[in-house]
N, CA and C atoms as an extended XYZ file, in Angstrom:
534
Properties=species:S:1:pos:R:3:atomname:S:1:resname:S:1:resid:I:1 pbc="F F F"
N       -14.187      -12.919       11.303 N   MET     1
C       -13.011      -12.160       11.674 CA  MET     1
C       -12.081      -12.076       10.462 C   MET     1
N       -11.348      -10.987       10.368 N   ALA     2
C       -10.439      -10.753        9.253 CA  ALA     2
C        -9.131      -10.189        9.793 C   ALA     2
N        -8.128      -10.182        8.942 N   ASP     3
C        -6.825       -9.619        9.287 CA  ASP     3
C        -6.393       -8.644        8.210 C   ASP     3
N        -5.622       -7.662        8.622 N   ALA     4
C        -4.981       -6.728        7.692 CA  ALA     4
C        -3.544       -6.554        8.153 C   ALA     4
N        -2.631       -6.509        7.194 N   VAL     5
C        -1.216       -6.304        7.481 CA  VAL     5
C        -0.818       -4.960        6.898 C   VAL     5
N        -0.320       -4.072        7.752 N   VAL     6
C         0.122       -2.745        7.334 CA  VAL     6
C         1.640       -2.783        7.182 C   VAL     6
N         2.094       -2.479        5.968 N   ILE     7
C         3.514       -2.564        5.622 CA  ILE     7
C         4.034       -1.149        5.375 C   ILE     7
N         5.007       -0.715        6.160 N   PRO     8
C         5.447        0.680        6.071 CA  PRO     8
C         6.272        0.992        4.831 C   PRO     8
N         6.455        2.282        4.625 N   GLY     9
C         7.396        2.762        3.629 CA  GLY     9
C         8.782        2.837        4.246 C   GLY     9
N         9.653        3.553        3.597 N   GLY    10
C        11.025        3.647        4.068 CA  GLY    10
C        11.287        4.730        5.088 C   GLY    10
N        10.517        5.797        5.068 N   ARG    11
C        10.803        6.935        5.948 CA  ARG    11
C        10.022        6.925        7.241 C   ARG    11
N         8.807        6.443        7.198 N   PHE    12
C         7.947        6.483        8.369 CA  PHE    12
C         7.391        5.100        8.630 C   PHE    12
N         7.009        4.824        9.841 N   GLY    13
C         6.475        3.522       10.200 CA  GLY    13
C         5.012        3.366        9.868 C   GLY    13
N         4.462        2.274       10.352 N   ALA    14
C         3.069        1.934       10.068 CA  ALA    14
C         2.079        2.876       10.747 C   ALA    14
N         2.573        3.761       11.619 N   GLY    15
C         1.704        4.733       12.267 CA  GLY    15
C         1.640        6.071       11.553 C   GLY    15
N         2.316        6.183       10.395 N   ALA    16
C         2.225        7.408        9.603 CA  ALA    16
C         0.768        7.583        9.153 C   ALA    16
N         0.321        8.821        8.984 N   PRO    17
C        -1.109        9.062        8.746 CA  PRO    17
C        -1.756        8.233        7.633 C   PRO    17
N        -1.165        8.155        6.457 N   LEU    18
C        -1.795        7.382        5.381 CA  LEU    18
C        -2.003        5.937        5.803 C   LEU    18
N        -0.975        5.328        6.347 N   LEU    19
C        -1.065        3.927        6.762 CA  LEU    19
C        -1.951        3.754        7.988 C   LEU    19
N        -1.850        4.682        8.923 N   MET    20
C        -2.645        4.572       10.139 CA  MET    20
C        -4.133        4.567        9.804 C   MET    20
N        -4.557        5.542        9.003 N   TYR    21
C        -5.984        5.634        8.702 CA  TYR    21
C        -6.457        4.498        7.802 C   TYR    21
N        -5.639        4.069        6.860 N   ALA    22
C        -6.025        2.927        6.019 CA  ALA    22
C        -6.195        1.682        6.890 C   ALA    22
N        -5.282        1.483        7.833 N   GLY    23
C        -5.419        0.367        8.770 CA  GLY    23
C        -6.646        0.519        9.650 C   GLY    23
N        -6.930        1.752       10.052 N   ASP    24
C        -8.114        2.004       10.873 CA  ASP    24
C        -9.398        1.646       10.133 C   ASP    24
N        -9.423        1.867        8.815 N   VAL    25
C       -10.604        1.481        8.031 CA  VAL    25
C       -10.833       -0.019        8.176 C   VAL    25
N        -9.759       -0.800        8.064 N   ALA    26
C        -9.875       -2.255        8.216 CA  ALA    26
C       -10.304       -2.620        9.635 C   ALA    26
N        -9.719       -1.948       10.619 N   GLU    27
C       -10.045       -2.242       12.016 CA  GLU    27
C       -11.512       -1.945       12.326 C   GLU    27
N       -12.029       -0.852       11.774 N   LEU    28
C       -13.434       -0.509       11.992 CA  LEU    28
C       -14.374       -1.526       11.359 C   LEU    28
N       -13.855       -2.329       10.431 N   ARG    29
C       -14.630       -3.399        9.806 CA  ARG    29
C       -14.445       -4.718       10.547 C   ARG    29
N       -13.806       -4.669       11.707 N   GLY    30
C       -13.662       -5.856       12.530 CA  GLY    30
C       -12.360       -6.617       12.355 C   GLY    30
N       -11.443       -6.092       11.577 N   ALA    31
C       -10.186       -6.794       11.323 CA  ALA    31
C        -9.201       -6.630       12.475 C   ALA    31
N        -8.380       -7.636       12.651 N   THR    32
C        -7.204       -7.523       13.495 CA  THR    32
C        -6.124       -6.929       12.614 C   THR    32
N        -5.565       -5.804       13.014 N   VAL    33
C        -4.580       -5.104       12.196 CA  VAL    33
C        -3.184       -5.376       12.753 C   VAL    33
N        -2.332       -5.897       11.891 N   HIS    34
C        -0.939       -6.185       12.232 CA  HIS    34
C        -0.084       -5.083       11.602 C   HIS    34
N         0.444       -4.178       12.416 N   ARG    35
C         1.244       -3.058       11.912 CA  ARG    35
C         2.719       -3.447       11.989 C   ARG    35
N         3.317       -3.666       10.835 N   TYR    36
C         4.682       -4.177       10.769 CA  TYR    36
C         5.712       -3.050       10.878 C   TYR    36
N         6.854       -3.360       11.471 N   SER    37
C         8.010       -2.455       11.503 CA  SER    37
C         9.195       -3.218       10.940 C   SER    37
N         9.984       -2.583       10.115 N   TRP    38
C        11.171       -3.234        9.546 CA  TRP    38
C        12.093       -3.678       10.672 C   TRP    38
N        12.640       -4.876       10.547 N   SER    39
C        13.496       -5.417       11.601 CA  SER    39
C        14.947       -4.969       11.461 C   SER    39
N        15.300       -4.440       10.303 N   GLN    40
C        16.675       -4.012       10.053 CA  GLN    40
C        16.684       -2.924        8.989 C   GLN    40
N        17.822       -2.315        8.794 N   LYS    41
C        17.961       -1.288        7.748 CA  LYS    41
C        17.797       -1.959        6.392 C   LYS    41
N        17.023       -1.334        5.538 N   PHE    42
C        16.753       -1.939        4.234 CA  PHE    42
C        17.812       -1.544        3.209 C   PHE    42
N        18.001       -2.403        2.199 N   PRO    43
C        18.951       -2.073        1.131 CA  PRO    43
C        18.416       -0.948        0.246 C   PRO    43
N        19.176       -0.572       -0.759 N   LYS    44
C        18.739        0.501       -1.670 CA  LYS    44
C        17.371        0.169       -2.251 C   LYS    44
N        16.430        1.088       -2.103 N   PRO    45
C        15.062        0.784       -2.515 CA  PRO    45
C        14.831        0.713       -4.020 C   PRO    45
N        15.779        1.157       -4.819 N   ASP    46
C        15.554        1.117       -6.268 CA  ASP    46
C        16.318       -0.016       -6.950 C   ASP    46
N        16.814       -0.969       -6.168 N   GLN    47
C        17.543       -2.119       -6.704 CA  GLN    47
C        16.667       -3.374       -6.618 C   GLN    47
N        16.770       -4.263       -7.618 N   PRO    48
C        15.908       -5.450       -7.640 CA  PRO    48
C        15.943       -6.292       -6.363 C   PRO    48
N        17.040       -6.329       -5.637 N   GLY    49
C        17.116       -7.115       -4.412 CA  GLY    49
C        16.161       -6.669       -3.321 C   GLY    49
N        15.629       -5.463       -3.441 N   ILE    50
C        14.719       -4.947       -2.416 CA  ILE    50
C        13.429       -5.765       -2.360 C   ILE    50
N        12.995       -6.284       -3.501 N   GLU    51
C        11.760       -7.072       -3.532 CA  GLU    51
C        11.892       -8.330       -2.666 C   GLU    51
N        13.009       -9.049       -2.799 N   SER    52
C        13.183      -10.256       -1.989 CA  SER    52
C        13.432       -9.890       -0.523 C   SER    52
N        14.080       -8.750       -0.271 N   TRP    53
C        14.294       -8.320        1.106 CA  TRP    53
C        12.957       -8.046        1.783 C   TRP    53
N        12.088       -7.273        1.112 N   VAL    54
C        10.758       -6.986        1.673 CA  VAL    54
C         9.986       -8.293        1.847 C   VAL    54
N        10.041       -9.163        0.851 N   GLY    55
C         9.359      -10.448        0.961 CA  GLY    55
C         9.852      -11.254        2.150 C   GLY    55
N        11.159      -11.246        2.381 N   GLY    56
C        11.729      -11.950        3.521 CA  GLY    56
C        11.292      -11.378        4.849 C   GLY    56
N        11.042      -10.087        4.886 N   GLU    57
C        10.552       -9.444        6.109 CA  GLU    57
C         9.079       -9.775        6.358 C   GLU    57
N         8.275       -9.752        5.307 N   ILE    58
C         6.818       -9.843        5.445 CA  ILE    58
C         6.301      -11.275        5.442 C   ILE    58
N         6.922      -12.181        4.704 N   ALA    59
C         6.418      -13.560        4.583 CA  ALA    59
C         6.232      -14.251        5.934 C   ALA    59
N         7.179      -14.140        6.885 N   PRO    60
C         6.947      -14.808        8.171 CA  PRO    60
C         5.689      -14.308        8.897 C   PRO    60
N         5.420      -13.023        8.797 N   LEU    61
C         4.201      -12.502        9.414 CA  LEU    61
C         2.978      -13.092        8.716 C   LEU    61
N         2.982      -13.104        7.397 N   LEU    62
C         1.850      -13.669        6.662 CA  LEU    62
C         1.662      -15.146        7.000 C   LEU    62
N         2.769      -15.863        7.142 N   ASP    63
C         2.700      -17.288        7.487 CA  ASP    63
C         2.099      -17.519        8.873 C   ASP    63
N         2.204      -16.533        9.753 N   SER    64
C         1.696      -16.681       11.119 CA  SER    64
C         0.203      -16.365       11.228 C   SER    64
N        -0.386      -15.863       10.156 N   ILE    65
C        -1.804      -15.485       10.156 CA  ILE    65
C        -2.590      -16.602        9.485 C   ILE    65
N        -3.558      -17.149       10.193 N   SER    66
C        -4.286      -18.295        9.652 CA  SER    66
C        -5.279      -17.905        8.552 C   SER    66
N        -5.721      -16.675        8.559 N   ARG    67
C        -6.679      -16.234        7.541 CA  ARG    67
C        -5.945      -15.516        6.415 C   ARG    67
N        -6.671      -15.251        5.351 N   ARG    68
C        -6.142      -14.549        4.175 CA  ARG    68
C        -6.237      -13.043        4.426 C   ARG    68
N        -5.123      -12.365        4.728 N   PRO    69
C        -5.208      -10.951        5.107 CA  PRO    69
C        -5.288       -9.999        3.910 C   PRO    69
N        -5.753       -8.820        4.212 N   LEU    70
C        -5.652       -7.673        3.323 CA  LEU    70
C        -4.284       -7.057        3.573 C   LEU    70
N        -3.553       -6.732        2.514 N   LEU    71
C        -2.282       -6.039        2.669 CA  LEU    71
C        -2.503       -4.553        2.414 C   LEU    71
N        -1.874       -3.729        3.243 N   ILE    72
C        -1.909       -2.283        3.075 CA  ILE    72
C        -0.457       -1.830        3.133 C   ILE    72
N         0.080       -1.359        2.016 N   GLY    73
C         1.485       -0.992        1.989 CA  GLY    73
C         1.713        0.356        1.359 C   GLY    73
N         2.776        1.011        1.792 N   LYS    74
C         3.154        2.301        1.236 CA  LYS    74
C         4.564        2.235        0.683 C   LYS    74
N         4.764        2.770       -0.502 N   SER    75
C         6.070        3.001       -1.093 CA  SER    75
C         6.950        1.761       -1.028 C   SER    75
N         7.975        1.763       -0.196 N   LEU    76
C         8.861        0.615       -0.048 CA  LEU    76
C         8.069       -0.666        0.188 C   LEU    76
N         7.023       -0.569        0.969 N   GLY    77
C         6.187       -1.733        1.271 CA  GLY    77
C         5.473       -2.314        0.074 C   GLY    77
N         5.356       -1.538       -1.015 N   THR    78
C         4.684       -2.067       -2.206 CA  THR    78
C         5.537       -3.113       -2.915 C   THR    78
N         6.768       -3.281       -2.464 N   ASN    79
C         7.581       -4.390       -2.956 CA  ASN    79
C         7.013       -5.731       -2.502 C   ASN    79
N         6.036       -5.721       -1.621 N   ALA    80
C         5.338       -6.937       -1.215 CA  ALA    80
C         4.270       -7.332       -2.227 C   ALA    80
N         4.153       -6.607       -3.330 N   ALA    81
C         3.151       -6.932       -4.352 CA  ALA    81
C         3.346       -8.340       -4.898 C   ALA    81
N         4.595       -8.805       -4.976 N   ALA    82
C         4.832      -10.171       -5.448 CA  ALA    82
C         4.232      -11.188       -4.483 C   ALA    82
N         4.383      -10.941       -3.178 N   LEU    83
C         3.762      -11.832       -2.183 CA  LEU    83
C         2.243      -11.816       -2.318 C   LEU    83
N         1.674      -10.629       -2.505 N   ALA    84
C         0.221      -10.519       -2.664 CA  ALA    84
C        -0.233      -11.308       -3.887 C   ALA    84
N         0.521      -11.203       -4.978 N   ALA    85
C         0.160      -11.927       -6.196 CA  ALA    85
C         0.282      -13.436       -5.991 C   ALA    85
N         1.380      -13.872       -5.391 N   GLU    86
C         1.598      -15.311       -5.159 CA  GLU    86
C         0.525      -15.919       -4.265 C   GLU    86
N         0.085      -15.147       -3.278 N   ARG    87
C        -0.859      -15.670       -2.279 CA  ARG    87
C        -2.305      -15.242       -2.539 C   ARG    87
N        -2.539      -14.563       -3.659 N   THR    88
C        -3.867      -14.082       -4.034 CA  THR    88
C        -4.502      -13.251       -2.924 C   THR    88
N        -3.754      -12.254       -2.452 N   LEU    89
C        -4.222      -11.397       -1.371 CA  LEU    89
C        -4.690      -10.050       -1.906 C   LEU    89
N        -5.842       -9.573       -1.467 N   PRO    90
C        -6.265       -8.224       -1.842 CA  PRO    90
C        -5.342       -7.210       -1.175 C   PRO    90
N        -5.248       -6.035       -1.780 N   ALA    91
C        -4.295       -5.059       -1.246 CA  ALA    91
C        -4.718       -3.628       -1.520 C   ALA    91
N        -4.190       -2.764       -0.663 N   VAL    92
C        -4.258       -1.319       -0.845 CA  VAL    92
C        -2.810       -0.863       -0.923 C   VAL    92
N        -2.422       -0.301       -2.071 N   TRP    93
C        -1.037        0.148       -2.279 CA  TRP    93
C        -1.030        1.666       -2.351 C   TRP    93
N        -0.444        2.280       -1.341 N   LEU    94
C        -0.357        3.737       -1.240 CA  LEU    94
C         0.987        4.182       -1.790 C   LEU    94
N         0.970        5.102       -2.715 N   THR    95
C         2.159        5.601       -3.418 CA  THR    95
C         3.059        4.452       -3.873 C   THR    95
N         2.490        3.528       -4.650 N   PRO    96
C         3.277        2.380       -5.111 CA  PRO    96
C         4.415        2.810       -6.022 C   PRO    96
N         5.461        2.027       -6.011 N   LEU    97
C         6.655        2.320       -6.816 CA  LEU    97
C         6.457        1.786       -8.237 C   LEU    97
N         5.537        2.404       -8.967 N   LEU    98
C         5.144        1.907      -10.288 CA  LEU    98
C         6.240        2.026      -11.330 C   LEU    98
N         7.238        2.868      -11.095 N   THR    99
C         8.334        3.006      -12.057 CA  THR    99
C         9.386        1.905      -11.884 C   THR    99
N         9.274        1.104      -10.840 N   LEU   100
C        10.172       -0.035      -10.673 CA  LEU   100
C         9.537       -1.228      -11.381 C   LEU   100
N        10.223       -1.782      -12.374 N   PRO   101
C         9.595       -2.831      -13.195 CA  PRO   101
C         9.119       -4.040      -12.404 C   PRO   101
N         9.833       -4.433      -11.357 N   TRP   102
C         9.406       -5.620      -10.613 CA  TRP   102
C         8.132       -5.361       -9.827 C   TRP   102
N         7.900       -4.130       -9.390 N   VAL   103
C         6.647       -3.820       -8.702 CA  VAL   103
C         5.503       -3.825       -9.710 C   VAL   103
N         5.677       -3.143      -10.833 N   ALA   104
C         4.632       -3.115      -11.868 CA  ALA   104
C         4.342       -4.524      -12.388 C   ALA   104
N         5.374       -5.334      -12.575 N   ASN   105
C         5.175       -6.702      -13.061 CA  ASN   105
C         4.411       -7.544      -12.044 C   ASN   105
N         4.758       -7.401      -10.772 N   ALA   106
C         4.047       -8.148       -9.730 CA  ALA   106
C         2.575       -7.750       -9.690 C   ALA   106
N         2.312       -6.459       -9.791 N   LEU   107
C         0.925       -5.997       -9.806 CA  LEU   107
C         0.199       -6.523      -11.037 C   LEU   107
N         0.899       -6.555      -12.156 N   GLY   108
C         0.301       -7.064      -13.386 CA  GLY   108
C        -0.048       -8.542      -13.305 C   GLY   108
N         0.631       -9.288      -12.435 N   GLY   109
C         0.360      -10.708      -12.275 CA  GLY   109
C        -0.643      -11.026      -11.183 C   GLY   109
N        -1.130      -10.010      -10.498 N   ALA   110
C        -2.070      -10.240       -9.392 CA  ALA   110
C        -3.446      -10.616       -9.917 C   ALA   110
N        -4.094      -11.537       -9.224 N   THR   111
C        -5.466      -11.898       -9.573 CA  THR   111
C        -6.463      -11.392       -8.527 C   THR   111
N        -5.989      -11.097       -7.330 N   ALA   112
C        -6.861      -10.504       -6.315 CA  ALA   112
C        -6.942       -9.000       -6.568 C   ALA   112
N        -8.051       -8.377       -6.225 N   PRO   113
C        -8.191       -6.941       -6.467 CA  PRO   113
C        -7.268       -6.105       -5.582 C   PRO   113
N        -6.881       -4.946       -6.106 N   PHE   114
C        -6.059       -4.012       -5.334 CA  PHE   114
C        -6.383       -2.589       -5.727 C   PHE   114
N        -6.203       -1.694       -4.753 N   LEU   115
C        -6.386       -0.253       -4.936 CA  LEU   115
C        -5.012        0.384       -5.046 C   LEU   115
N        -4.846        1.272       -6.008 N   LEU   116
C        -3.618        2.043       -6.166 CA  LEU   116
C        -3.924        3.505       -5.880 C   LEU   116
N        -3.097        4.121       -5.020 N   VAL   117
C        -3.282        5.515       -4.634 CA  VAL   117
C        -1.975        6.258       -4.874 C   VAL   117
N        -2.033        7.329       -5.660 N   GLY   118
C        -0.830        8.109       -5.910 CA  GLY   118
C        -1.157        9.506       -6.371 C   GLY   118
N        -0.105       10.285       -6.539 N   GLY   119
C        -0.267       11.675       -6.946 CA  GLY   119
C         0.529       11.997       -8.185 C   GLY   119
N         0.044       12.975       -8.927 N   THR   120
C         0.681       13.329      -10.198 CA  THR   120
C         2.047       13.986      -10.036 C   THR   120
N         2.379       14.476       -8.844 N   ALA   121
C         3.692       15.082       -8.614 CA  ALA   121
C         4.687       14.092       -7.985 C   ALA   121
N         4.308       12.822       -7.930 N   ASP   122
C         5.167       11.777       -7.373 CA  ASP   122
C         5.976       11.159       -8.515 C   ASP   122
N         7.294       11.179       -8.396 N   LYS   123
C         8.166       10.675       -9.458 CA  LYS   123
C         8.052        9.176       -9.682 C   LYS   123
N         7.562        8.430       -8.707 N   VAL   124
C         7.447        6.983       -8.867 CA  VAL   124
C         6.018        6.545       -9.204 C   VAL   124
N         5.141        7.500       -9.427 N   TRP   125
C         3.750        7.224       -9.807 CA  TRP   125
C         3.615        7.374      -11.311 C   TRP   125
N         2.843        6.511      -11.912 N   ASP   126
C         2.511        6.619      -13.330 CA  ASP   126
C         1.027        6.297      -13.454 C   ASP   126
N         0.223        7.327      -13.642 N   GLY   127
C        -1.227        7.161      -13.691 CA  GLY   127
C        -1.690        6.252      -14.809 C   GLY   127
N        -1.012        6.296      -15.961 N   GLY   128
C        -1.373        5.415      -17.067 CA  GLY   128
C        -1.168        3.954      -16.707 C   GLY   128
N        -0.023        3.662      -16.112 N   ILE   129
C         0.242        2.290      -15.669 CA  ILE   129
C        -0.778        1.884      -14.612 C   ILE   129
N        -1.040        2.763      -13.663 N   ALA   130
C        -1.994        2.451      -12.591 CA  ALA   130
C        -3.351        2.064      -13.155 C   ALA   130
N        -3.855        2.856      -14.096 N   ARG   131
C        -5.175        2.578      -14.663 CA  ARG   131
C        -5.186        1.324      -15.530 C   ARG   131
N        -4.039        0.948      -16.102 N   ARG   132
C        -3.965       -0.317      -16.850 CA  ARG   132
C        -3.939       -1.515      -15.895 C   ARG   132
N        -3.373       -1.330      -14.717 N   LEU   133
C        -3.226       -2.434      -13.772 CA  LEU   133
C        -4.478       -2.726      -12.954 C   LEU   133
N        -5.269       -1.695      -12.664 N   SER   134
C        -6.402       -1.888      -11.755 CA  SER   134
C        -7.539       -0.916      -12.089 C   SER   134
N        -8.776       -1.375      -11.935 N   PRO   135
C        -9.896       -0.449      -12.069 CA  PRO   135
C       -10.074        0.413      -10.811 C   PRO   135
N        -9.326        0.082       -9.765 N   HIS   136
C        -9.432        0.779       -8.481 CA  HIS   136
C        -8.223        1.697       -8.319 C   HIS   136
N        -8.398        2.962       -8.685 N   VAL   137
C        -7.288        3.928       -8.660 CA  VAL   137
C        -7.791        5.250       -8.099 C   VAL   137
N        -7.005        5.806       -7.173 N   LEU   138
C        -7.207        7.189       -6.746 CA  LEU   138
C        -5.941        7.939       -7.128 C   LEU   138
N        -6.074        8.870       -8.058 N   GLU   139
C        -4.954        9.713       -8.465 CA  GLU   139
C        -5.265       11.143       -8.044 C   GLU   139
N        -4.375       11.730       -7.264 N   VAL   140
C        -4.594       13.068       -6.733 CA  VAL   140
C        -3.710       14.056       -7.489 C   VAL   140
N        -4.347       15.009       -8.126 N   ASP   141
C        -3.628       16.018       -8.897 CA  ASP   141
C        -2.712       16.840       -7.986 C   ASP   141
N        -1.443       16.891       -8.346 N   GLY   142
C        -0.476       17.710       -7.614 CA  GLY   142
C         0.114       17.075       -6.375 C   GLY   142
N        -0.340       15.887       -5.995 N   ALA   143
C         0.170       15.255       -4.769 CA  ALA   143
C         1.542       14.639       -5.016 C   ALA   143
N         2.424       14.798       -4.030 N   ASP   144
C         3.767       14.222       -4.121 CA  ASP   144
C         3.787       12.841       -3.453 C   ASP   144
N         4.967       12.305       -3.223 N   HIS   145
C         5.092       10.944       -2.689 CA  HIS   145
C         4.530       10.809       -1.280 C   HIS   145
N         4.479       11.883       -0.533 N   GLY   146
C         3.856       11.861        0.788 CA  GLY   146
C         2.372       12.175        0.740 C   GLY   146
N         1.843       12.374       -0.469 N   MET   147
C         0.457       12.765       -0.730 CA  MET   147
C         0.161       14.173       -0.214 C   MET   147
N         1.212       14.990       -0.180 N   TYR   148
C         1.051       16.416        0.109 CA  TYR   148
C         0.786       17.142       -1.200 C   TYR   148
N        -0.069       18.152       -1.133 N   VAL   149
C        -0.345       18.997       -2.287 CA  VAL   149
C         0.092       20.419       -1.964 C   VAL   149
N         0.367       21.224       -3.002 N   PRO   150
C         0.764       22.614       -2.746 CA  PRO   150
C        -0.349       23.384       -2.042 C   PRO   150
N         0.059       24.389       -1.289 N   GLY   151
C        -0.913       25.245       -0.619 CA  GLY   151
C        -0.947       24.989        0.872 C   GLY   151
N        -1.992       25.481        1.512 N   PRO   152
C        -2.109       25.312        2.963 CA  PRO   152
C        -2.132       23.828        3.349 C   PRO   152
N        -1.617       23.525        4.517 N   LEU   153
C        -1.560       22.145        4.995 CA  LEU   153
C        -2.940       21.502        5.043 C   LEU   153
N        -3.960       22.311        5.243 N   THR   154
C        -5.317       21.760        5.287 CA  THR   154
C        -5.695       21.092        3.969 C   THR   154
N        -5.091       21.533        2.861 N   GLU   155
C        -5.360       20.885        1.568 CA  GLU   155
C        -4.802       19.462        1.560 C   GLU   155
N        -3.637       19.266        2.156 N   SER   156
C        -3.055       17.924        2.240 CA  SER   156
C        -3.835       17.045        3.214 C   SER   156
N        -4.345       17.642        4.264 N   ILE   157
C        -5.192       16.895        5.190 CA  ILE   157
C        -6.466       16.454        4.475 C   ILE   157
N        -6.999       17.295        3.599 N   ALA   158
C        -8.178       16.926        2.814 CA  ALA   158
C        -7.868       15.732        1.905 C   ALA   158
N        -6.647       15.681        1.369 N   VAL   159
C        -6.243       14.537        0.538 CA  VAL   159
C        -6.325       13.257        1.366 C   VAL   159
N        -5.868       13.320        2.608 N   LEU   160
C        -5.930       12.157        3.490 CA  LEU   160
C        -7.369       11.662        3.614 C   LEU   160
N        -8.324       12.561        3.731 N   SER   161
C        -9.725       12.134        3.834 CA  SER   161
C       -10.193       11.484        2.534 C   SER   161
N        -9.711       11.968        1.384 N   HIS   162
C       -10.063       11.337        0.105 CA  HIS   162
C        -9.499        9.924        0.028 C   HIS   162
N        -8.304        9.735        0.565 N   VAL   163
C        -7.696        8.400        0.586 CA  VAL   163
C        -8.533        7.461        1.451 C   VAL   163
N        -8.963        7.923        2.607 N   VAL   164
C        -9.793        7.095        3.493 CA  VAL   164
C       -11.077        6.691        2.779 C   VAL   164
N       -11.713        7.634        2.107 N   VAL   165
C       -12.944        7.325        1.368 CA  VAL   165
C       -12.648        6.306        0.268 C   VAL   165
N       -11.542        6.469       -0.443 N   ALA   166
C       -11.189        5.524       -1.510 CA  ALA   166
C       -10.976        4.115       -0.949 C   ALA   166
N       -10.322        4.017        0.208 N   VAL   167
C       -10.115        2.702        0.830 CA  VAL   167
C       -11.458        2.096        1.228 C   VAL   167
N       -12.313        2.888        1.847 N   GLU   168
C       -13.641        2.399        2.235 CA  GLU   168
C       -14.425        1.917        1.014 C   GLU   168
N       -14.428        2.713       -0.049 N   GLU   169
C       -15.175        2.350       -1.256 CA  GLU   169
C       -14.586        1.113       -1.923 C   GLU   169
N       -13.260        0.989       -1.932 N   PHE   170
C       -12.618       -0.196       -2.488 CA  PHE   170
C       -13.026       -1.443       -1.701 C   PHE   170
N       -12.947       -1.380       -0.384 N   LEU   171
C       -13.313       -2.536        0.436 CA  LEU   171
C       -14.796       -2.891        0.273 C   LEU   171
N       -15.649       -1.878        0.118 N   ASP   172
C       -17.058       -2.137       -0.178 CA  ASP   172
C       -17.192       -2.847       -1.517 C   ASP   172
N       -16.465       -2.360       -2.524 N   ALA   173
C       -16.569       -2.916       -3.880 CA  ALA   173
C       -16.141       -4.372       -3.939 C   ALA   173
N       -15.148       -4.744       -3.150 N   ILE   174
C       -14.677       -6.136       -3.196 CA  ILE   174
C       -15.330       -6.992       -2.114 C   ILE   174
N       -16.213       -6.373       -1.309 N   GLY   175
C       -16.910       -7.132       -0.264 CA  GLY   175
C       -16.007       -7.593        0.854 C   GLY   175
N       -15.043       -6.741        1.236 N   TRP   176
C       -14.097       -7.119        2.282 CA  TRP   176
C       -14.493       -6.508        3.617 C   TRP   176
N       -14.447       -7.193        4.706 N   PRO   177
C       -14.178       -8.640        4.732 CA  PRO   177
C       -15.437       -9.415        4.379 C   PRO   177
N       -15.227      -10.573        3.816 N   SER   178
C       -16.401      -11.374        3.414 CA  SER   178
C       -16.616      -12.492        4.401 C   SER   178
């Protein structure tokens, strides 16, 4: 048996499509999926205090899980990268805030494998940094922070399927769950 913790972004909860389907990938592999919701309004997301705030929200949930979970986080939730690094937890980071130094530094200190997913039209994505931090990267040309691409909505839905495949392939590559 395995566990996965889904950590939301700032605008949408853990049931938003990117997070929902990434969590579903873990669930289809037999994991118990813990979909977290913020307990209170979060502080400014671009200030260093946000990292400890996110950690304070997520650490009690992690402490309640007896096994070593997979973390799946989007945007604001990627501030949990420090927790993942401290606890040697594998992770899937969707639209990580790579332009925030504390997020990039936490990812740089991680020893467990992680997947980074972002788009070239996202202001907080940096493909060069992503590829330096992890061999597991999905970069979508033209995708914004919501992983939407220009054109018909079906093109953005296709991006969602690419993300699901990337998560599946990442979990296969790291042998999760083992």
